Amino acid sequence: MNVETIFFYLLGAVFVGSALMMVTRRNPVIAALYLILNFFCLAGIYLTLHAQFIAVIQILVYAGAIMVLFVFVIMLLNLSDERRLSEAISFKKIVAGGLSVALLLELLYIFVYRKTDLPTLNAERSIEIGTVESIGRHLFTKFLFPFEVTSILLLAAIVGAVVLAKRRLD
Amino acid sequence: MATEIVLISLLKILVVVLTILTCVVFLVYIERRVSAFVQNRVGPNRTGPYGLLQTVADVVKLLMKEDIVPRNAYKAIHDLAPIISIGVALSTFAVIPIGDTIELFGRQIKLIIADVNVGILYILAITSLGVYGITLAGWSSNNKYSLLGGLRSSAQLISYELSMGLSIVGVLMVSGTLQLDKIVQHQTTYLFGWLPAWNMFLQPIGFITFVTAAFAETNRLPFDLPEAEPELVGGYHTEYTGLKFGLFFLAEYANMITASAVITTLFLGGWHLPYVEYVGLSSFILSLVYVGTFCVKVAAVMMFFIIIRWTLPRFRYDQLMNLGWKLMLPITIINVLLTGIVLLILH
């Protein structure tokens, strides 16, 4: 077992553990903290795959920006031990549970039966792919159209947010 | 070979962390003396020669104090918060080049702990996590003043972080890399044959916006809203005593050193001393000169931080938000556009 495999199992264990803790905590702030730990483990797993850029972006965007906003809102609303969240079983919950089970079965099918079909990468190639330069080059050549469409989508979302906030003010 | 690399890295980490901790002791002393000088007071001058041992005495006092945790505080988080603060403050230094390579015992050693190819992004990512220490300290204390301090800290981060990131984009466009080592290398050339090509001259707008954001990031006046002592008692660390308060104090000054080092590296030419390569020093002496230059530049930026503290009054909450979103963000975006146009014309 090489160092990377050891790291993978270590990070994976903390990853799954923190995810479980996150959904079972009653206190929303503590749950948010477990989610941040979860993001860190994910970034660590990216690093073992030599994807430095994605790893840093994972921390910068999710742990550093989005979760700060989440924690800010949770604290502002001052939700302490939220018991109202544990409501009775509803239609929504049944659908969500069904979809989760379907996803789990799909993943199991891929990883257990179709294992040989998965693309493999050797170490040198993956180092090449993970750098900022190669991601940038691919974004602006091969994937230019999806990239531009995404930026238009984000722009539309920003305009929508401004319109909604403005209406409340006027 | 692998163990050798690990040993060298561990040694570098040890040297850097010990240097930062020692610097903090002197920085606190210098801050108090300069503040006294600005306000026409004497300042601490009794403990040791010129009062130099004042901070040492303060540290001993903090170590001896009782650690009090409020009854309704969330104990685990209350303990965790100062650790996050100090951890973040110290780990940013990992990617900052302190000097060029140095030859010791027959091998070339790069004077940087981790030369990763996403250096700048690493700095942005880690510094944006520093806010958790403050926010969680405020929340876990279960005190309304602390909570307000913590909330202000998150709101502050949201206001300045975007313009901080965007003001670096100009530097990236000019030097064409995210590696801090190469960004410094890029600044060792000369403009028009005489002006050092520091990013401060190439990116004046980015420089000003970045320094402003750095003040907000280190919670220094005029942006020390999370602790604003006239309004919030002590802000986020109201309920902290003894060593845990000491850790927050240490983190604040370590943050200031790190921010100064980042400003030096990105905009002030890093470890490079202009024209020194023409003097003809031996490579070993030259390496030492570079390290010395880096320290002097960082010290100069820190002095600027201290003097600004007594020059500008504190911003109000909404004023900071206005400044961040309505002034600095558009300016940095325009800066990116202008840099792009100029680079397009030049090439």
XYZ file of C-alpha atoms in Angstrom:
517
model
C 0.000 0.000 0.000
C 1.569 3.293 -1.043
C 1.247 6.655 0.684
C -1.503 7.868 -1.621
C -3.734 4.879 -0.901
C -3.257 5.347 2.848
C -4.162 9.015 2.512
C -7.173 8.137 0.382
C -8.608 5.747 2.970
C -7.828 8.137 5.834
C -9.495 11.088 4.090
C -12.363 8.918 2.907
C -13.079 7.734 6.438
C -13.154 11.297 7.801
C -15.164 12.371 4.738
C -17.940 9.822 5.317
C -17.807 10.315 9.093
C -18.162 14.095 8.863
C -21.007 13.756 6.340
C -22.886 11.474 8.739
C -22.251 13.820 11.648
C -23.425 16.758 9.534
C -26.858 15.273 8.811
C -27.405 13.969 12.338
C -26.473 17.086 14.391
C -29.354 19.076 15.848
C -27.401 22.307 16.190
C -27.200 23.977 12.735
C -23.851 25.697 13.435
C -22.217 22.405 14.423
C -23.718 20.751 11.334
C -22.241 23.544 9.179
C -18.827 22.986 10.788
C -18.938 19.281 9.946
C -19.800 20.226 6.375
C -16.680 22.426 6.266
C -14.583 19.495 7.530
C -16.196 17.434 4.792
C -15.125 19.987 2.142
C -11.569 19.840 3.461
C -11.461 16.059 3.105
C -12.779 16.354 -0.440
C -10.046 18.898 -1.228
C -7.524 16.454 0.234
C -8.820 13.669 -2.024
C -8.460 15.998 -5.037
C -4.862 16.609 -3.960
C -4.084 12.892 -3.917
C -5.292 12.884 -7.549
C -2.835 15.748 -8.344
C -5.709 18.165 -9.018
C -4.172 21.123 -7.173
C -6.351 23.744 -8.827
C -9.660 22.034 -8.081
C -8.507 21.321 -4.513
C -7.688 24.964 -3.781
C -10.850 26.204 -5.507
C -12.870 23.751 -3.414
C -11.552 25.403 -0.232
C -11.603 28.957 -1.586
C -15.156 28.880 -2.947
C -17.000 26.374 -0.766
C -15.241 26.480 2.621
C -14.054 30.086 2.351
C -16.968 31.894 0.747
C -20.220 29.918 0.584
C -19.979 28.391 4.063
C -19.043 31.757 5.585
C -22.301 33.072 4.173
C -24.185 30.012 5.507
C -22.722 30.376 8.992
C -23.466 34.101 8.883
C -27.130 33.497 8.045
C -27.491 30.695 10.630
C -26.055 32.932 13.340
C -28.122 35.918 12.243
C -31.338 33.881 12.480
C -30.017 32.422 15.755
C -31.428 28.957 15.121
C -30.628 27.044 18.271
C -31.324 23.309 18.563
C -33.810 23.171 15.729
C -36.497 20.657 16.706
C -39.011 21.877 14.167
C -36.889 20.296 11.435
C -37.812 16.816 12.664
C -41.307 16.798 11.176
C -43.502 13.826 10.317
C -42.868 11.695 7.228
C -44.179 13.510 4.158
C -44.422 12.830 0.424
C -41.283 14.912 -0.119
C -39.264 12.703 2.205
C -40.410 9.478 0.538
C -39.428 10.800 -2.913
C -36.051 11.998 -1.608
C -35.393 8.631 0.032
C -36.331 6.758 -3.148
C -34.010 8.903 -5.279
C -31.126 8.424 -2.817
C -31.541 4.652 -2.902
C -31.631 4.734 -6.732
C -28.396 6.752 -6.838
C -26.724 4.390 -4.370
C -27.715 1.362 -6.492
C -26.413 3.021 -9.660
C -23.058 3.794 -8.018
C -22.795 0.270 -6.639
C -23.539 -1.148 -10.102
C -20.785 0.974 -11.690
C -18.143 0.237 -9.083
C -18.896 -3.437 -8.572
C -19.882 -4.771 -12.030
C -18.502 -2.266 -14.569
C -15.154 -1.709 -12.848
C -13.106 -2.557 -15.949
C -14.818 0.068 -18.097
C -13.648 2.994 -15.955
C -10.929 5.130 -17.574
C -7.533 4.824 -15.889
C -4.906 7.553 -15.637
C -1.199 7.188 -15.076
C 0.537 9.572 -12.660
C 2.318 11.807 -15.221
C -0.809 12.358 -17.252
C -2.870 13.293 -14.179
C -0.240 15.820 -13.038
C -0.468 17.381 -16.487
C -4.272 17.587 -16.362
C -4.540 19.056 -12.862
C -2.522 22.229 -13.445
C -4.074 25.662 -13.829
C -2.541 26.031 -17.294
C -4.178 22.938 -18.754
C -7.557 23.691 -17.171
C -7.416 27.245 -18.504
C -6.417 26.081 -21.973
C -9.236 23.557 -22.103
C -11.795 26.037 -20.790
C -10.965 28.599 -23.456
C -10.612 26.230 -26.409
C -12.439 22.931 -26.240
C -15.074 23.942 -23.696
C -15.458 27.597 -24.674
C -19.175 27.366 -25.460
C -20.245 25.710 -22.154
C -17.961 28.158 -20.337
C -19.626 31.207 -21.912
C -23.099 29.764 -21.396
C -22.281 29.256 -17.702
C -21.161 32.870 -17.378
C -24.415 34.089 -18.976
C -26.362 31.864 -16.566
C -24.499 33.356 -13.608
C -25.070 36.877 -14.905
C -28.794 36.175 -15.199
C -28.806 34.853 -11.623
C -27.055 38.002 -10.360
C -29.525 40.262 -12.176
C -32.390 38.212 -10.735
C -30.995 38.527 -7.204
C -30.618 42.296 -7.587
C -34.184 42.637 -8.906
C -35.592 40.588 -5.998
C -33.617 42.540 -3.395
C -34.539 45.866 -4.988
C -38.273 45.106 -4.987
C -38.128 44.480 -1.239
C -36.443 47.865 -0.737
C -38.823 49.956 -2.899
C 16.208 11.095 -0.704
C 12.562 11.313 0.366
C 13.436 11.518 4.067
C 15.990 14.208 3.227
C 13.307 16.368 1.593
C 11.005 15.880 4.579
C 13.803 16.826 6.993
C 14.704 19.980 5.056
C 11.020 21.006 4.891
C 10.574 20.410 8.633
C 13.665 22.516 9.331
C 12.324 25.331 7.136
C 8.936 25.209 8.896
C 10.625 25.317 12.295
C 12.787 28.303 11.348
C 9.885 30.243 9.810
C 7.445 29.618 12.678
C 10.020 30.462 15.348
C 10.994 33.629 13.468
C 7.352 34.728 13.199
C 6.721 34.087 16.904
C 9.845 36.044 17.868
C 8.886 38.843 15.497
C 5.443 39.092 17.100
C 7.062 39.801 20.471
C 9.032 42.700 19.028
C 6.190 43.843 16.821
C 3.921 44.320 19.849
C 6.660 46.344 21.552
C 7.273 48.463 18.444
C 3.547 49.018 17.952
C 3.192 50.286 21.522
C 6.244 52.529 21.253
C 5.206 53.978 17.872
C 1.631 54.488 19.112
C 3.055 56.327 22.109
C 5.253 58.402 19.822
C 2.303 59.341 17.589
C 0.210 60.340 20.620
C 3.094 62.224 22.251
C 3.409 59.759 25.141
C 6.420 57.822 26.393
C 5.082 54.262 26.070
C 6.442 51.167 27.854
C 10.028 51.922 28.886
C 10.493 50.336 32.329
C 10.874 46.581 31.798
C 14.402 45.878 30.617
C 16.496 48.279 28.518
C 14.169 50.739 26.714
C 11.243 48.581 27.874
C 12.252 45.834 25.422
C 11.171 43.063 27.820
C 7.659 44.501 28.265
C 6.065 41.959 25.900
C 7.941 39.082 27.537
C 6.486 40.145 30.874
C 3.029 40.353 29.284
C 3.358 36.841 27.869
C 4.341 35.483 31.288
C 1.329 37.251 32.781
C -1.008 35.704 30.179
C 0.436 32.235 30.840
C -0.197 32.540 34.570
C -3.794 33.702 34.248
C -6.773 31.479 34.925
C -8.634 30.196 31.871
C -12.304 31.058 32.321
C -15.008 29.598 30.068
C -18.491 31.108 30.525
C -21.071 28.649 31.875
C -23.318 28.854 28.806
C -20.529 28.799 26.274
C -20.170 25.967 23.768
C -16.992 24.567 25.301
C -15.575 22.559 22.361
C -15.971 25.400 19.856
C -14.809 27.946 22.418
C -11.534 26.009 22.633
C -11.306 25.383 18.906
C -11.696 29.001 17.740
C -8.267 30.368 18.855
C -6.579 27.282 17.392
C -8.184 27.947 13.991
C -7.076 31.589 14.162
C -3.436 30.864 14.914
C -3.273 27.872 12.562
C -4.508 29.928 9.636
C -2.226 32.838 10.489
C 0.881 30.659 10.473
C 0.094 28.366 7.534
C -0.161 31.139 4.938
C 3.596 31.612 5.151
C 4.183 28.187 3.550
C 4.110 29.516 -0.021
C 5.907 32.841 0.467
C 9.447 32.939 -0.963
C 11.752 34.394 1.696
C 14.743 34.540 -0.606
C 16.317 33.055 -3.700
C 18.076 29.673 -3.484
C 20.899 29.372 -0.958
C 23.828 26.958 -1.099
C 24.323 25.131 2.193
C 26.528 22.042 2.684
C 26.882 21.565 -1.041
C 23.195 21.562 -1.967
C 20.872 24.196 -3.377
C 17.998 24.951 -1.018
C 15.018 26.986 -2.166
C 14.018 29.499 0.491
C 10.321 28.678 0.327
C 8.541 25.962 2.269
C 6.175 24.742 -0.451
C 6.688 25.849 -4.042
C 3.225 24.879 -5.293
C 1.960 26.010 -8.667
C -1.233 27.523 -7.234
C 0.574 29.728 -4.686
C -1.659 32.793 -4.857
C -4.879 30.779 -4.772
C -3.544 28.947 -1.724
C -3.003 32.273 0.060
C -6.513 33.486 -0.832
C -8.064 30.189 0.268
C -6.265 30.023 3.610
C -6.748 33.672 4.558
C -10.462 33.418 3.829
C -10.649 30.672 6.466
C -9.268 32.970 9.179
C -12.739 34.421 9.594
C -13.984 31.132 11.097
C -11.771 31.593 14.153
C -13.343 34.980 14.864
C -16.922 34.060 13.946
C -16.897 30.864 15.997
C -15.291 32.619 18.954
C -18.101 35.157 18.837
C -20.831 32.547 18.512
C -19.554 30.013 21.071
C -19.071 32.632 23.815
C -22.850 33.040 24.047
C -22.504 36.770 24.636
C -24.286 39.358 22.513
C -21.237 41.586 22.086
C -19.103 38.625 21.054
C -21.781 37.446 18.618
C -22.010 40.919 17.070
C -18.233 40.953 16.657
C -18.324 37.546 14.986
C -21.167 38.531 12.663
C -19.366 41.716 11.668
C -16.333 39.652 10.855
C -18.261 37.473 8.380
C -19.925 40.499 6.815
C -16.532 42.156 6.506
C -15.060 39.120 4.762
C -17.886 39.087 2.231
C -17.294 42.786 1.512
C -13.552 42.785 0.872
C -12.740 39.281 -0.321
C -13.921 39.778 -3.896
C -11.947 42.952 -4.454
C -8.914 41.327 -2.830
C -9.037 38.443 -5.280
C -9.686 40.690 -8.264
C -6.850 43.090 -7.411
C -4.451 40.149 -7.668
C -5.772 39.217 -11.119
C -3.874 42.183 -12.614
C -0.616 40.898 -11.103
C -1.317 37.442 -12.520
C -1.930 38.870 -15.980
C 1.339 40.809 -15.900
C 3.511 37.944 -14.660
C 1.571 35.092 -16.302
C 1.868 32.623 -13.400
C 0.285 31.725 -10.067
C 3.618 30.651 -8.561
C 4.834 33.260 -6.072
C 8.439 32.311 -6.763
C 8.055 33.167 -10.456
C 6.123 36.353 -9.674
C 9.133 37.576 -7.702
C 11.483 36.477 -10.513
C 9.383 38.538 -12.895
C 9.900 41.618 -10.712
C 13.713 41.386 -10.808
C 13.876 42.992 -14.274
C 13.971 46.736 -14.972
C 11.548 49.041 -16.752
C 13.150 51.522 -19.184
C 16.483 50.048 -18.018
C 16.426 51.688 -14.569
C 13.095 51.430 -12.743
C 12.709 48.107 -10.910
C 9.739 46.299 -12.465
C 7.895 45.969 -9.175
C 4.200 45.289 -9.540
C 3.609 48.391 -7.424
C 4.605 50.447 -10.506
C 3.029 48.112 -13.067
C -0.233 47.743 -11.105
C -0.713 50.923 -9.043
C -4.511 50.544 -8.818
C -4.288 46.884 -7.864
C -1.661 47.762 -5.269
C -3.871 50.319 -3.530
C -6.978 48.119 -3.536
C -5.013 45.092 -2.325
C -3.438 47.006 0.555
C -6.874 48.336 1.562
C -8.306 44.812 1.495
C -5.307 43.564 3.484
C -6.149 46.061 6.235
C -9.690 44.665 6.346
C -8.401 41.108 6.320
C -6.059 41.624 9.271
C -8.803 43.488 11.207
C -6.548 46.473 11.646
C -7.844 49.999 12.066
C -9.588 51.585 10.162
C -11.358 48.206 9.648
C -11.188 46.646 13.119
C -14.971 46.278 13.296
C -15.025 42.785 14.872
C -13.370 44.057 18.038
C -14.271 47.770 18.026
C -13.651 48.269 21.749
C -15.753 51.446 22.244
C -18.866 49.689 20.858
C -18.494 45.971 21.568
C -16.440 45.777 24.805
C -13.780 43.547 23.235
C -15.738 42.146 20.312
C -15.245 38.478 19.537
C -12.679 37.888 22.292
C -14.643 39.500 25.142
C -15.108 36.132 26.865
C -11.549 34.907 26.451
C -8.917 34.949 29.158
C -5.377 33.788 29.713
C -3.619 31.764 27.079
C -6.607 31.530 24.719
C -6.831 35.314 24.598
C -3.072 35.281 24.080
C -3.526 33.025 21.043
C -5.957 35.491 19.446
C -3.527 38.288 20.164
C -0.702 36.263 18.628
C -2.845 35.401 15.604
C -3.646 39.052 14.978
C -0.002 40.042 14.856
C 1.047 36.914 12.952
C -1.652 37.831 10.416
C -0.163 41.292 10.120
C 3.300 39.830 9.434
C 1.852 37.445 6.854
C -0.153 40.191 5.133
C 2.971 42.374 4.975
C 4.925 39.462 3.501
C 2.215 38.878 0.867
C 2.153 42.578 -0.068
C 5.962 42.557 -0.303
C 5.995 39.438 -2.479
C 3.222 40.460 -4.840
C 3.861 44.165 -5.240
C 7.208 45.264 -3.773
C 9.567 42.925 -5.613
C 9.799 40.246 -2.906
C 13.361 39.445 -1.851
C 14.990 41.324 -4.724
C 17.228 44.316 -3.996
C 17.501 46.414 -7.186
C 20.967 46.779 -8.795
C 22.638 44.466 -6.241
C 23.430 41.885 -8.937
C 25.816 44.410 -10.564
C 27.948 44.707 -7.407
C 29.479 41.254 -7.926
C 28.958 39.561 -4.570
C 29.536 35.832 -4.107
C 26.376 33.774 -4.467
C 26.216 32.902 -0.752
C 26.463 36.552 0.364
C 23.923 37.499 -2.319
C 21.425 34.967 -0.916
C 21.850 36.452 2.553
C 21.408 39.972 1.158
C 18.159 38.874 -0.489
C 16.803 37.402 2.747
C 17.779 40.616 4.550
C 16.044 42.712 1.875
C 12.872 40.689 2.287
C 12.914 41.251 6.068
C 13.500 44.996 5.679
C 10.668 45.348 3.169
C 8.254 43.395 5.383
C 9.262 45.537 8.372
C 8.619 48.702 6.348
C 5.116 47.520 5.378
C 4.396 46.649 9.022
C 5.494 50.132 10.088
C 3.014 51.497 7.541
C 0.281 49.340 9.133
C 1.098 50.737 12.586
C 1.187 54.376 11.503
C -2.118 54.067 9.590
C -3.719 52.814 12.813
C -3.315 56.264 14.348
C -4.079 58.188 11.185
C -7.571 57.093 10.145
C -10.709 56.755 12.289
C -12.694 53.494 12.269
C -15.125 52.950 9.399
C -18.743 52.246 10.188
C -20.261 48.881 9.268
C -22.252 50.166 6.281
C -19.382 52.390 5.149
C -17.128 49.353 4.854
C -19.773 47.517 2.817
C -20.223 50.509 0.528
C -16.478 50.827 0.117
C -16.077 47.143 -0.654
C -18.975 46.627 -3.047
C -19.588 50.005 -4.664
C -16.084 51.452 -4.911
C -13.357 48.819 -4.712
C -15.088 46.084 -6.718
C -15.761 48.295 -9.807
C -12.261 49.782 -9.579
C -10.616 46.365 -9.534
C -12.738 45.159 -12.462
C -11.766 48.251 -14.459
C -8.134 47.571 -13.515
C -8.376 44.046 -14.918
C -9.880 45.421 -18.148
C -7.208 48.125 -18.498
C -4.406 45.633 -17.822
C -5.836 43.340 -20.498
C -6.017 46.165 -23.063
C -2.457 47.347 -22.341
C -1.063 43.807 -22.537
C -2.897 43.276 -25.844
C -1.376 46.470 -27.313
C 2.145 45.628 -26.075
C 2.197 42.107 -27.519
